[in-house]
Amino acid sequence: MSLDHIETLHNELPEVFQDRDVGENWYDDIVVLPVTDPEKVTTLNEDDSLSIWPSNSDRIREPLHDEKEPPEGDILEEIGPDLIPPNGIVPDLSPVITAIFGGSHSGAPVPYTHQPFTPPPECLAFYLPFHYYYPKWWGVYLTYEGVLWLAGEILRLSGHSVPRLQAFQSARLFLYYHEAFHHKVECFATRLELTHRRPFYKTGFERYYQNTLGTVDCLEEGLGNSSALKDSYKKVKSKAVDAALAEYVKLNPPGYDRGNIFRPIFMSVRCRLAEDSHRMSLPHMPRKNPELWRTTPHLFDGVFNINGRVNYILPRNSSIAKRLPFRPCLSPKKLTSKLQKLVALQLVRQGANHEVWKTPTERIVEIPRHPRDLGRGLLRKILKEVELTMGLDEFLSLQVK
Ligand SMILES: [Zn+2]
C-alpha cells in the first residue's frame, strides 16, 4: 500500500474511517519536526559524516536564495547525544499531547502512571492511525524528551559502555519500531476491512486491545516491544545496547514486558493476535488454529512509506525547545489564513498531500497538508508565488486582523 492507496480507501470505504479534527490550538503549545530517516544509524568510525551542517552560530543565519536549509528534525538528531539527561527522571508527557491525541486505539499517547514499572513506549512516543488521522496527522510521533530519556536509560543500564551517539540512535530506533508495529496491526485490520467492508479497526480491534491492556494478554504491546528489540538489534548490532533495551522492556508494565519472551516465538504470537482480533471482529465465525495465519505473513506489512511519516514532537515552551538552534516558522494553517486576508487567496481543492489555492490573478499555489511548521525556504517561495513583495521576516511579524 502507499499514500495514494489510503486516499482510495478513504473514498471507497468511508465507513471504516472516523476523521478526527485536532483543531489549531495545538500550535502554540507544541512543535512538530520531521525526521528525515528514522532508521538512520551512523557507524561510529564514520562520525565525521554527522558534521553535515555548519556550526551552531551559522545555522540561524539567513540562507542564500537557493540554498537548501537543513531539515529541522535532523538538527535534533545531531544535538541529541549532547542533550541526554544524566538524572533519569521520566519526562512528563505534555498534557496538551494527551488532551489532543489521546484515544483508545493502540499506540495512543498516555501519561506515565505506571510506577513501579518503567514507562511503556506510549509515554515516550505514539502512533496516530490513518483510520482516525488521515490525511494530516497520521504517523509516528517520537517525543524528543522521551527519546532522550530512553537514551539515558541505555547508557545507565549498559554501565555507560555504549557511546552517547549510539544510545541516542538506538532509543530513536526502538521507539520508532515499536510504534511502527501498531501501524502494521492497523494494516492487518485494513485488509480484513477490504474483504468485509466493515469497520473492524475501530470496533473489534480496539475492543480487543482495550480488554487486554495492562494484562499479560495484551499481545500487541508485547509484540510491539519484541519487534522493536529485534529490528533495533538488526540495525545497531550491539549486544550491550540490546541487553540494556531488554532490561528496560523487562521492567515495563504487564503485557509490554513480554517483549523478550516473545522474541523466539514472535510469529506464533502474532498468529494468536491475528486470530483473536479476527474473532473479536467477526464473533460468529468458527475459531480456527491460529497457525492458519502463518500462511499469509504479508497481511501485517505496513504502508510502504511509513518512515516518511515520522516526527519529533516537543512542547514549544520546554527548556529544550528554547535551546534549539533554529526558529520554528509558521504552520500551513496559519500561513493560509494570513494569505487569505492579505491577498485574497482562495481554496480550490484538497489534494492527498497538498492543498491547492489560487490568487485573484488565477495563479495556482500548492501548500503542504501537514502539521509541521513550513521551512523558511518554502515560505519565501510561496510569498513569491502569491506576488507578495514584502520580505519573510516582515511577513512573519505582520499582525493581520
Ligand atoms: Zn505500544
CSV table of C-alpha atoms and ligand atoms in Angstrom, one decimal:
chain,number,residue,atom,x,y,z
A,1,MET,CA,0.0,0.0,0.0
A,2,SER,CA,1.1,3.6,-0.5
A,3,LEU,CA,-0.3,7.0,0.5
A,4,ASP,CA,-2.4,7.2,-2.7
A,5,HIS,CA,-4.0,3.8,-1.6
A,6,ILE,CA,-5.1,5.4,1.7
A,7,GLU,CA,-6.9,8.1,-0.4
A,8,THR,CA,-8.7,5.3,-2.4
A,9,LEU,CA,-9.7,3.5,0.8
A,10,HIS,CA,-10.9,6.8,2.3
A,11,ASN,CA,-13.0,7.5,-0.8
A,12,GLU,CA,-14.4,3.9,-1.2
A,13,LEU,CA,-14.8,2.8,2.4
A,14,PRO,CA,-15.6,6.0,4.4
A,15,GLU,CA,-17.5,3.8,7.0
A,16,VAL,CA,-14.2,2.3,8.3
A,17,PHE,CA,-12.7,5.8,8.9
A,18,GLN,CA,-13.6,8.3,11.6
A,19,ASP,CA,-12.0,11.6,10.8
A,20,ARG,CA,-10.7,13.5,13.8
A,21,ASP,CA,-10.1,17.2,13.6
A,22,VAL,CA,-7.5,18.2,16.1
A,23,GLY,CA,-8.2,21.9,15.6
A,24,GLU,CA,-5.5,24.5,15.6
A,25,ASN,CA,-5.0,25.2,19.3
A,26,TRP,CA,-2.1,22.8,19.5
A,27,TYR,CA,0.1,25.1,17.5
A,28,ASP,CA,1.0,27.5,20.4
A,29,ASP,CA,1.9,24.5,22.6
A,30,ILE,CA,3.8,22.0,20.6
A,31,VAL,CA,6.4,21.9,17.8
A,32,VAL,CA,6.4,19.1,15.3
A,33,LEU,CA,9.6,18.4,13.3
A,34,PRO,CA,10.0,15.8,10.6
A,35,VAL,CA,12.6,13.0,11.0
A,36,THR,CA,14.1,12.5,7.5
A,37,ASP,CA,15.3,9.0,8.1
A,38,PRO,CA,14.1,7.3,11.3
A,39,GLU,CA,16.2,4.2,10.6
A,40,LYS,CA,19.4,6.1,10.2
A,41,VAL,CA,22.4,4.7,12.0
A,42,THR,CA,25.8,6.3,12.0
A,43,THR,CA,28.5,3.8,12.4
A,44,LEU,CA,30.9,5.0,15.0
A,45,ASN,CA,34.0,5.3,12.8
A,46,GLU,CA,32.1,7.5,10.4
A,47,ASP,CA,31.3,10.2,13.0
A,48,ASP,CA,32.5,12.8,10.6
A,49,SER,CA,29.5,12.3,8.3
A,50,LEU,CA,27.4,13.8,11.1
A,51,SER,CA,29.0,17.1,10.6
A,52,ILE,CA,26.9,17.9,7.6
A,53,TRP,CA,25.6,21.1,8.9
A,54,PRO,CA,27.5,24.3,9.7
A,55,SER,CA,28.4,25.2,13.3
A,56,ASN,CA,25.5,26.4,15.6
A,57,SER,CA,26.1,30.1,15.1
A,58,ASP,CA,25.9,29.6,11.3
A,59,ARG,CA,22.7,27.6,11.4
A,60,ILE,CA,20.5,30.5,12.2
A,61,ARG,CA,21.9,32.9,9.7
A,62,GLU,CA,19.7,33.8,6.7
A,63,PRO,CA,20.2,31.3,3.9
A,64,LEU,CA,21.1,32.4,0.4
A,65,HIS,CA,18.3,32.3,-2.1
A,66,ASP,CA,18.5,28.7,-3.4
A,67,GLU,CA,20.5,27.3,-0.5
A,68,LYS,CA,18.8,24.3,1.0
A,69,GLU,CA,18.1,24.6,4.7
A,70,PRO,CA,18.8,21.6,6.9
A,71,PRO,CA,15.6,19.7,7.9
A,72,GLU,CA,14.9,20.7,11.5
A,73,GLY,CA,14.4,17.2,12.8
A,74,ASP,CA,17.9,16.4,11.6
A,75,ILE,CA,19.3,19.2,13.8
A,76,LEU,CA,17.6,17.4,16.7
A,77,GLU,CA,19.4,14.2,15.6
A,78,GLU,CA,22.7,16.0,15.6
A,79,ILE,CA,22.4,17.6,19.0
A,80,GLY,CA,20.6,14.7,20.7
A,81,PRO,CA,23.6,12.9,22.1
A,82,ASP,CA,24.7,16.1,24.0
A,83,LEU,CA,21.3,16.6,25.5
A,84,ILE,CA,20.8,13.1,27.1
A,85,PRO,CA,19.8,14.0,30.7
A,86,PRO,CA,22.0,12.5,33.4
A,87,ASN,CA,19.3,12.3,36.1
A,88,GLY,CA,17.0,9.5,34.7
A,89,ILE,CA,13.8,11.5,35.6
A,90,VAL,CA,11.0,10.4,33.4
A,91,PRO,CA,9.8,13.4,31.4
A,92,ASP,CA,6.1,14.4,31.7
A,93,LEU,CA,4.2,13.9,28.6
A,94,SER,CA,2.8,17.3,27.8
A,95,PRO,CA,-0.9,17.3,28.9
A,96,VAL,CA,-1.6,19.1,25.5
A,97,ILE,CA,-0.4,15.9,23.7
A,98,THR,CA,-2.7,13.6,25.7
A,99,ALA,CA,-5.6,16.0,25.5
A,100,ILE,CA,-5.4,16.3,21.8
A,101,PHE,CA,-4.2,12.9,20.6
A,102,GLY,CA,-5.2,10.6,23.5
A,103,GLY,CA,-7.6,7.9,22.5
A,104,SER,CA,-8.5,4.3,23.0
A,105,HIS,CA,-6.7,2.9,19.9
A,106,SER,CA,-3.4,1.1,20.3
A,107,GLY,CA,-0.4,3.4,20.2
A,108,ALA,CA,-2.2,6.4,21.6
A,109,PRO,CA,-0.1,8.6,24.0
A,110,VAL,CA,-0.6,8.0,27.7
A,111,PRO,CA,0.8,9.9,30.8
A,112,TYR,CA,3.2,8.0,33.0
A,113,THR,CA,1.1,6.5,35.8
A,114,HIS,CA,2.6,3.0,35.7
A,115,GLN,CA,5.0,3.1,38.7
A,116,PRO,CA,6.8,1.0,39.9
A,117,PHE,CA,7.2,-0.2,36.3
A,118,THR,CA,9.3,1.7,33.7
A,119,PRO,CA,7.3,4.0,31.4
A,120,PRO,CA,6.0,1.9,28.4
A,121,PRO,CA,6.7,3.3,24.9
A,122,GLU,CA,3.4,5.2,24.7
A,123,CYS,CA,4.7,7.6,27.5
A,124,LEU,CA,7.6,8.4,25.2
A,125,ALA,CA,6.2,8.1,21.7
A,126,PHE,CA,2.9,7.4,20.0
A,127,TYR,CA,1.2,6.3,16.8
A,128,LEU,CA,-1.8,8.1,15.2
A,129,PRO,CA,-3.6,5.7,12.9
A,130,PHE,CA,-4.8,6.7,9.5
A,131,HIS,CA,-8.3,5.4,10.4
A,132,TYR,CA,-8.7,8.5,12.6
A,133,TYR,CA,-6.0,10.9,11.5
A,134,TYR,CA,-5.8,10.8,7.7
A,135,PRO,CA,-4.7,12.9,5.9
A,136,LYS,CA,-2.9,15.3,8.1
A,137,TRP,CA,-1.7,13.9,11.3
A,138,TRP,CA,-1.4,10.1,10.9
A,139,GLY,CA,2.0,8.7,11.6
A,140,VAL,CA,4.6,8.0,14.2
A,141,TYR,CA,5.5,10.7,16.8
A,142,LEU,CA,8.6,10.5,19.0
A,143,THR,CA,8.6,12.9,21.9
A,144,TYR,CA,12.1,14.3,21.8
A,145,GLU,CA,12.3,14.2,25.6
A,146,GLY,CA,11.2,10.6,25.6
A,147,VAL,CA,13.9,9.6,23.1
A,148,LEU,CA,16.5,11.4,25.3
A,149,TRP,CA,15.2,9.7,28.4
A,150,LEU,CA,15.4,6.2,26.8
A,151,ALA,CA,18.9,7.0,25.6
A,152,GLY,CA,19.9,7.9,29.2
A,153,GLU,CA,18.4,4.5,30.3
A,154,ILE,CA,20.5,2.7,27.7
A,155,LEU,CA,23.6,4.5,29.0
A,156,ARG,CA,22.7,3.7,32.6
A,157,LEU,CA,21.7,0.0,32.0
A,158,SER,CA,24.8,-0.7,29.9
A,159,GLY,CA,27.1,0.8,32.6
A,160,HIS,CA,28.0,3.6,30.2
A,161,SER,CA,29.7,1.1,28.0
A,162,VAL,CA,27.8,2.5,25.0
A,163,PRO,CA,28.7,5.7,23.1
A,164,ARG,CA,26.2,8.5,23.6
A,165,LEU,CA,25.5,8.7,19.8
A,166,GLN,CA,24.7,5.0,19.7
A,167,ALA,CA,22.5,5.3,22.8
A,168,PHE,CA,20.5,8.2,21.2
A,169,GLN,CA,20.1,6.5,17.8
A,170,SER,CA,19.1,3.2,19.5
A,171,ALA,CA,16.4,4.9,21.6
A,172,ARG,CA,15.0,6.5,18.5
A,173,LEU,CA,15.1,3.2,16.6
A,174,PHE,CA,13.4,1.3,19.4
A,175,LEU,CA,10.5,3.7,19.8
A,176,TYR,CA,10.1,4.1,16.0
A,177,TYR,CA,9.9,0.3,15.5
A,178,HIS,CA,7.5,-0.2,18.5
A,179,GLU,CA,5.1,2.4,17.1
A,180,ALA,CA,5.5,1.1,13.5
A,181,PHE,CA,4.2,-2.3,14.8
A,182,HIS,CA,0.9,-0.6,15.8
A,183,HIS,CA,0.8,0.6,12.2
A,184,LYS,CA,1.3,-3.0,11.0
A,185,VAL,CA,-1.6,-4.1,13.1
A,186,GLU,CA,-3.7,-1.3,11.6
A,187,CYS,CA,-2.7,-2.5,8.1
A,188,PHE,CA,-3.8,-6.1,9.0
A,189,ALA,CA,-7.2,-4.7,10.2
A,190,THR,CA,-7.5,-2.7,6.9
A,191,ARG,CA,-7.0,-5.9,4.8
A,192,LEU,CA,-9.9,-7.6,6.7
A,193,GLU,CA,-12.0,-4.4,6.1
A,194,LEU,CA,-11.3,-4.6,2.4
A,195,THR,CA,-12.9,-8.0,2.1
A,196,HIS,CA,-15.7,-7.5,4.7
A,197,ARG,CA,-16.5,-3.8,4.1
A,198,ARG,CA,-17.0,-3.3,7.9
A,199,PRO,CA,-15.1,-1.0,10.4
A,200,PHE,CA,-13.1,-3.7,12.2
A,201,TYR,CA,-10.3,-1.4,13.3
A,202,LYS,CA,-12.3,1.0,15.3
A,203,THR,CA,-14.6,-1.8,16.7
A,204,GLY,CA,-13.2,-5.3,17.2
A,205,PHE,CA,-9.5,-4.4,17.2
A,206,GLU,CA,-9.9,-1.6,19.6
A,207,ARG,CA,-12.1,-3.5,21.9
A,208,TYR,CA,-9.7,-6.4,22.0
A,209,TYR,CA,-6.8,-4.1,22.7
A,210,GLN,CA,-8.7,-2.3,25.5
A,211,ASN,CA,-9.9,-5.6,27.0
A,212,THR,CA,-6.3,-6.9,27.3
A,213,LEU,CA,-4.4,-3.6,28.0
A,214,GLY,CA,-2.5,-3.7,31.3
A,215,THR,CA,-2.5,-7.5,31.4
A,216,VAL,CA,-0.1,-10.2,30.2
A,217,ASP,CA,-2.7,-10.9,27.5
A,218,CYS,CA,-2.0,-7.7,25.7
A,219,LEU,CA,-0.2,-9.3,22.8
A,220,GLU,CA,0.0,-6.2,20.7
A,221,GLU,CA,2.2,-4.3,23.2
A,222,GLY,CA,4.4,-7.4,23.9
A,223,LEU,CA,4.8,-7.9,20.1
A,224,GLY,CA,5.5,-4.2,19.6
A,225,ASN,CA,8.3,-4.4,22.1
A,226,SER,CA,9.6,-7.7,20.7
A,227,SER,CA,9.6,-6.3,17.2
A,228,ALA,CA,11.3,-3.2,18.4
A,229,LEU,CA,14.1,-5.2,20.1
A,230,LYS,CA,14.6,-7.4,17.1
A,231,ASP,CA,14.7,-4.6,14.5
A,232,SER,CA,16.8,-2.3,16.6
A,233,TYR,CA,19.4,-5.1,17.1
A,234,LYS,CA,19.4,-5.8,13.3
A,235,LYS,CA,20.3,-2.1,12.8
A,236,VAL,CA,22.7,-1.4,15.7
A,237,LYS,CA,24.3,-4.8,16.1
A,238,SER,CA,25.4,-4.0,19.6
A,239,LYS,CA,24.9,-6.7,22.3
A,240,ALA,CA,25.3,-4.0,25.1
A,241,VAL,CA,22.5,-1.9,23.6
A,242,ASP,CA,20.3,-5.0,23.1
A,243,ALA,CA,20.8,-6.1,26.7
A,244,ALA,CA,20.0,-2.6,28.0
A,245,LEU,CA,16.8,-2.3,25.9
A,246,ALA,CA,15.8,-5.9,27.0
A,247,GLU,CA,16.3,-4.8,30.6
A,248,TYR,CA,14.1,-1.7,30.1
A,249,VAL,CA,11.4,-3.9,28.5
A,250,LYS,CA,11.6,-6.4,31.3
A,251,LEU,CA,10.7,-3.7,33.7
A,252,ASN,CA,7.7,-2.4,31.6
A,253,PRO,CA,4.1,-2.9,32.8
A,254,PRO,CA,2.4,-6.3,32.2
A,255,GLY,CA,1.9,-7.1,28.5
A,256,TYR,CA,4.7,-4.8,27.4
A,257,ASP,CA,7.1,-6.8,29.5
A,258,ARG,CA,6.6,-9.9,27.3
A,259,GLY,CA,8.8,-8.3,24.6
A,260,ASN,CA,11.8,-10.6,25.5
A,261,ILE,CA,9.8,-13.7,26.0
A,262,PHE,CA,8.0,-13.3,22.6
A,263,ARG,CA,11.3,-12.9,20.7
A,264,PRO,CA,11.9,-16.6,19.8
A,265,ILE,CA,8.1,-17.2,19.3
A,266,PHE,CA,7.3,-14.0,17.5
A,267,MET,CA,5.4,-15.5,14.6
A,268,SER,CA,3.3,-17.8,16.7
A,269,VAL,CA,2.2,-15.0,19.0
A,270,ARG,CA,1.4,-12.8,16.0
A,271,CYS,CA,-0.8,-15.6,14.7
A,272,ARG,CA,-2.6,-15.6,18.0
A,273,LEU,CA,-3.1,-11.8,17.8
A,274,ALA,CA,-4.4,-12.2,14.3
A,275,GLU,CA,-6.9,-15.0,15.3
A,276,ASP,CA,-8.0,-13.2,18.4
A,277,SER,CA,-8.6,-9.8,16.7
A,278,HIS,CA,-10.4,-11.6,13.8
A,279,ARG,CA,-12.6,-13.4,16.3
A,280,MET,CA,-13.4,-10.1,18.1
A,281,SER,CA,-14.3,-8.5,14.8
A,282,LEU,CA,-16.3,-11.5,13.4
A,283,PRO,CA,-17.5,-13.3,16.5
A,284,HIS,CA,-19.9,-15.6,14.6
A,285,MET,CA,-17.1,-17.2,12.7
A,286,PRO,CA,-15.8,-20.6,14.0
A,287,ARG,CA,-12.5,-20.4,15.8
A,288,LYS,CA,-9.5,-21.9,13.9
A,289,ASN,CA,-6.0,-22.8,14.9
A,290,PRO,CA,-4.1,-19.5,14.9
A,291,GLU,CA,-1.3,-21.2,12.9
A,292,LEU,CA,-3.6,-20.7,9.9
A,293,TRP,CA,-2.4,-17.1,9.8
A,294,ARG,CA,1.2,-18.2,9.3
A,295,THR,CA,0.3,-19.0,5.7
A,296,THR,CA,-0.2,-15.3,4.9
A,297,PRO,CA,2.6,-13.4,6.7
A,298,HIS,CA,2.3,-10.3,4.4
A,299,LEU,CA,-1.0,-9.4,5.9
A,300,PHE,CA,0.9,-7.4,8.5
A,301,ASP,CA,3.0,-5.5,6.0
A,302,GLY,CA,2.9,-1.8,6.7
A,303,VAL,CA,2.2,1.1,4.3
A,304,PHE,CA,5.3,1.4,2.1
A,305,ASN,CA,6.4,4.8,3.2
A,306,ILE,CA,5.6,4.9,7.0
A,307,ASN,CA,9.2,6.0,7.6
A,308,GLY,CA,8.2,9.2,5.7
A,309,ARG,CA,5.6,9.9,8.4
A,310,VAL,CA,7.8,10.1,11.4
A,311,ASN,CA,8.1,13.3,13.5
A,312,TYR,CA,9.7,14.6,16.7
A,313,ILE,CA,7.2,16.4,18.9
A,314,LEU,CA,8.1,18.6,21.9
A,315,PRO,CA,6.4,21.3,23.9
A,316,ARG,CA,7.1,24.7,22.4
A,317,ASN,CA,7.9,26.2,25.9
A,318,SER,CA,10.1,23.4,27.1
A,319,SER,CA,13.7,24.2,28.1
A,320,ILE,CA,14.9,22.0,25.2
A,321,ALA,CA,12.8,23.7,22.6
A,322,LYS,CA,14.1,27.1,23.8
A,323,ARG,CA,17.7,25.8,23.3
A,324,LEU,CA,17.2,24.7,19.7
A,325,PRO,CA,19.4,26.4,17.2
A,326,PHE,CA,16.6,27.3,14.8
A,327,ARG,CA,13.4,29.3,14.7
A,328,PRO,CA,10.2,27.4,14.1
A,329,CYS,CA,8.3,29.3,11.4
A,330,LEU,CA,4.7,29.1,10.5
A,331,SER,CA,2.2,26.3,10.2
A,332,PRO,CA,0.4,25.7,6.8
A,333,LYS,CA,-2.9,26.7,8.5
A,334,LYS,CA,-1.6,30.0,9.9
A,335,LEU,CA,0.0,30.8,6.5
A,336,THR,CA,-3.2,30.3,4.6
A,337,SER,CA,-5.3,32.2,7.0
A,338,LYS,CA,-2.9,35.1,6.8
A,339,LEU,CA,-2.7,34.9,3.0
A,340,GLN,CA,-6.5,34.8,2.7
A,341,LYS,CA,-6.6,38.2,4.4
A,342,LEU,CA,-3.6,39.7,2.7
A,343,VAL,CA,-4.0,38.6,-0.9
A,344,ALA,CA,-7.5,37.1,-1.0
A,345,LEU,CA,-6.1,33.6,-1.6
A,346,GLN,CA,-8.9,31.1,-2.3
A,347,LEU,CA,-9.0,27.4,-1.8
A,348,VAL,CA,-9.5,25.4,-5.0
A,349,ARG,CA,-9.3,21.8,-3.6
A,350,GLN,CA,-7.8,19.4,-1.1
A,351,GLY,CA,-5.2,17.0,-2.5
A,352,ALA,CA,-3.7,14.0,-0.9
A,353,ASN,CA,-0.6,15.8,0.2
A,354,HIS,CA,-1.2,19.4,-0.7
A,355,GLU,CA,-4.0,22.0,-0.6
A,356,VAL,CA,-4.4,23.8,-4.0
A,357,TRP,CA,-5.1,27.5,-3.7
A,358,LYS,CA,-5.4,30.3,-6.3
A,359,THR,CA,-4.6,34.0,-6.2
A,360,PRO,CA,-7.0,36.7,-7.6
A,361,THR,CA,-4.9,36.6,-10.8
A,362,GLU,CA,-5.6,32.8,-11.1
A,363,ARG,CA,-2.1,31.8,-10.1
A,364,ILE,CA,-2.1,28.3,-8.6
A,365,VAL,CA,-0.3,27.8,-5.3
A,366,GLU,CA,0.3,24.5,-3.6
A,367,ILE,CA,0.6,24.4,0.2
A,368,PRO,CA,1.6,21.1,2.0
A,369,ARG,CA,-1.1,19.4,4.2
A,370,HIS,CA,1.0,18.5,7.2
A,371,PRO,CA,1.1,19.7,10.8
A,372,ARG,CA,4.7,20.9,10.8
A,373,ASP,CA,6.0,24.4,10.5
A,374,LEU,CA,6.9,25.3,7.0
A,375,GLY,CA,10.6,25.9,6.4
A,376,ARG,CA,11.7,29.4,5.6
A,377,GLY,CA,12.8,28.5,2.1
A,378,LEU,CA,9.4,27.2,1.2
A,379,LEU,CA,7.7,30.2,2.8
A,380,ARG,CA,9.8,32.5,0.7
A,381,LYS,CA,8.8,30.5,-2.4
A,382,ILE,CA,5.1,30.7,-1.6
A,383,LEU,CA,5.3,34.5,-0.9
A,384,LYS,CA,6.8,34.9,-4.3
A,385,GLU,CA,4.1,32.8,-5.9
A,386,VAL,CA,1.3,34.9,-4.4
A,387,GLU,CA,3.2,38.0,-5.6
A,388,LEU,CA,3.8,39.5,-2.1
A,389,THR,CA,6.7,41.8,-2.3
A,390,MET,CA,7.5,42.0,1.5
A,391,GLY,CA,10.4,40.0,3.0
A,392,LEU,CA,9.8,36.9,5.0
A,393,ASP,CA,10.6,38.5,8.4
A,394,GLU,CA,8.3,41.4,7.7
A,395,PHE,CA,5.5,38.9,6.7
A,396,LEU,CA,6.1,36.8,9.9
A,397,SER,CA,5.9,39.8,12.2
A,398,LEU,CA,2.9,41.4,10.5
A,399,GLN,CA,-0.2,41.2,12.6
A,400,VAL,CA,-3.2,40.6,10.4
A,401,LYS,CA,-6.7,41.1,11.8
B,1,ZN,ZN,2.6,0.4,22.1
